[in-house]
Amino acid sequence: MPAAEACPAETISGASRFLRACLRQPVDRTPVWFLRQAGRYMQEYREVRKHHTLVEICKHPELAAEVTITAAEKLGVDAAIIFADLLLPLEPMGLDFEFQAGEGPVVHRPLRSVDDVRALRTDRVGELAYVARAIEKVAAHFRGQLGIIGFCGAPYTLASYMIEGGGSRNYIETKKMMYRDTTAWSTLLDKLVAVLTAYCKQQVEAGADVIQIFDSWVGSLSLSDYRQYAFEASKRLVRAVQQMGVPVIYFGVDTAGLLGQMAATGADVIGLDWRQPLDEGWRAVGPGHAVQGNLDPITLFAPLEVLEERVHEVLRSAAGRPGHIFNLGHGIVPGTPVENVQAVVKMVKEAGTKGLRD
Ligand code: CP3
């Protein structure tokens, strides 16, 4: 079928399609973007990385904007997520970190005591203004055509990096502080909420249309522990960002047992991972929220017919209900064929919102 017939002229901008879906308003077709759409799987990004470290790219607004824009345009998605990293706020709080090749982030002096937590600064968020400057450049480039997503880590997930000193399998140090030193834990989360709120405000004032809060490692918590130790701080952050006048996407991985409680933060959109069919996840989230997801990112390595089957499965599962944003259940990984990512965009565009309801 010729492309023009399969994919009729689009009637609204990517930005309004994406924003309308966040607010559960009807759209002409399901909006689509990808977690980690700018990254090492993309040749253009690897070229920039040959000359600059990850943190250098983040700290130079013209580079961060270029990487953001290139990825969004190459893929033809409806929204651009600003190129930055979850850990950037650690630096103005007084914790130095680096990205070591093959090992991910390493925090040099992880938090272990209430005194370490008390020493954290909350008054230097202004130092993160380079992210806002990059957002301004992206906004000036797209002029309202694509949605612009700002982001930050959720208090629990950032706390886990600050305490473990990097990624973790069992989160033992994090949970030790959480269970045994309630004062240190609640002081830490309070400080994170203060810093992250100010950081999001800079991003919104610079032109972010939506803020995504990444609680990537919240799936390490039982429902009881999430309720008792992490939920309130996330909820405060979600509400503070909504007060700024933008919708919030709240995302986590391995969250099947937590979805109802995550939705109770009041986030407009809940990000779903791929371990559960989208309709089941949406049922757990409840009807008052939009959902984002939830293709397994590794499906992008499958042959096109399998990929298409899975893309259609996600769309059928959403059944054209207002409030679905097509995405992956987690980020694109290095080595992913970029043409398969582009193929998914085409599949979502061609499917529209109709055709796949049953
Ligand atoms: O388009 C985009 O989405 C890219 C922008 C982006 C990056 N990090 C750049 C990055 C975003 C949204 C993030 C968020 C982020 N950072 C998260 C939450 C998202 C998720 O995956 O759950 C997390 C947990 C981090 C922390 C982090 N940063 C880790 C664990 C790593 C190492 C991963 C690895 O595979 O090495 C990073 C590094 C990182 N951040 C890369 C990119 C493109 C890859 C490293 C590089 O370019 O050197």
mmCIF file with all atom_site columns, C-alpha atoms in Angstrom, residues 21-24 267-271 282 285-292 322-325:
data_model
loop_
_atom_site.group_PDB
_atom_site.id
_atom_site.type_symbol
_atom_site.label_atom_id
_atom_site.label_alt_id
_atom_site.label_comp_id
_atom_site.label_asym_id
_atom_site.label_entity_id
_atom_site.label_seq_id
_atom_site.pdbx_PDB_ins_code
_atom_site.Cartn_x
_atom_site.Cartn_y
_atom_site.Cartn_z
_atom_site.occupancy
_atom_site.B_iso_or_equiv
_atom_site.pdbx_formal_charge
_atom_site.auth_seq_id
_atom_site.auth_comp_id
_atom_site.auth_asym_id
_atom_site.auth_atom_id
_atom_site.pdbx_PDB_model_num
ATOM 1  C CA . ALA A 1 21  ? -3.306 11.990 25.335 1.00 0.00 ? 21  ALA A CA 1
ATOM 2  C CA . CYS A 1 22  ? -1.650 12.865 28.679 1.00 0.00 ? 22  CYS A CA 1
ATOM 3  C CA . LEU A 1 23  ? -4.953 14.496 29.651 1.00 0.00 ? 23  LEU A CA 1
ATOM 4  C CA . ARG A 1 24  ? -7.078 11.602 28.279 1.00 0.00 ? 24  ARG A CA 1
ATOM 5  C CA . ALA A 1 267 ? 0.126  11.533 38.335 1.00 0.00 ? 267 ALA A CA 1
ATOM 6  C CA . ASP A 1 268 ? -1.707 12.193 35.073 1.00 0.00 ? 268 ASP A CA 1
ATOM 7  C CA . VAL A 1 269 ? 0.031  9.335  33.251 1.00 0.00 ? 269 VAL A CA 1
ATOM 8  C CA . ILE A 1 270 ? 1.470  6.094  34.622 1.00 0.00 ? 270 ILE A CA 1
ATOM 9  C CA . GLY A 1 271 ? 4.306  4.441  32.695 1.00 0.00 ? 271 GLY A CA 1
ATOM 10 C CA . TRP A 1 282 ? -4.417 0.109  32.942 1.00 0.00 ? 282 TRP A CA 1
ATOM 11 C CA . VAL A 1 285 ? -3.956 2.023  37.458 1.00 0.00 ? 285 VAL A CA 1
ATOM 12 C CA . GLY A 1 286 ? -7.643 2.912  37.246 1.00 0.00 ? 286 GLY A CA 1
ATOM 13 C CA . PRO A 1 287 ? -9.716 4.903  34.770 1.00 0.00 ? 287 PRO A CA 1
ATOM 14 C CA . GLY A 1 288 ? -8.706 8.356  36.025 1.00 0.00 ? 288 GLY A CA 1
ATOM 15 C CA . HIS A 1 289 ? -5.212 8.166  34.518 1.00 0.00 ? 289 HIS A CA 1
ATOM 16 C CA . ALA A 1 290 ? -3.588 7.891  31.111 1.00 0.00 ? 290 ALA A CA 1
ATOM 17 C CA . VAL A 1 291 ? -0.965 5.179  30.545 1.00 0.00 ? 291 VAL A CA 1
ATOM 18 C CA . GLN A 1 292 ? 2.280  5.057  28.615 1.00 0.00 ? 292 GLN A CA 1
ATOM 19 C CA . PRO A 1 322 ? -8.303 8.160  25.077 1.00 0.00 ? 322 PRO A CA 1
ATOM 20 C CA . GLY A 1 323 ? -5.165 8.383  27.208 1.00 0.00 ? 323 GLY A CA 1
ATOM 21 C CA . HIS A 1 324 ? -2.688 5.958  25.654 1.00 0.00 ? 324 HIS A CA 1
ATOM 22 C CA . ILE A 1 325 ? 0.830  7.062  24.728 1.00 0.00 ? 325 ILE A CA 1
#
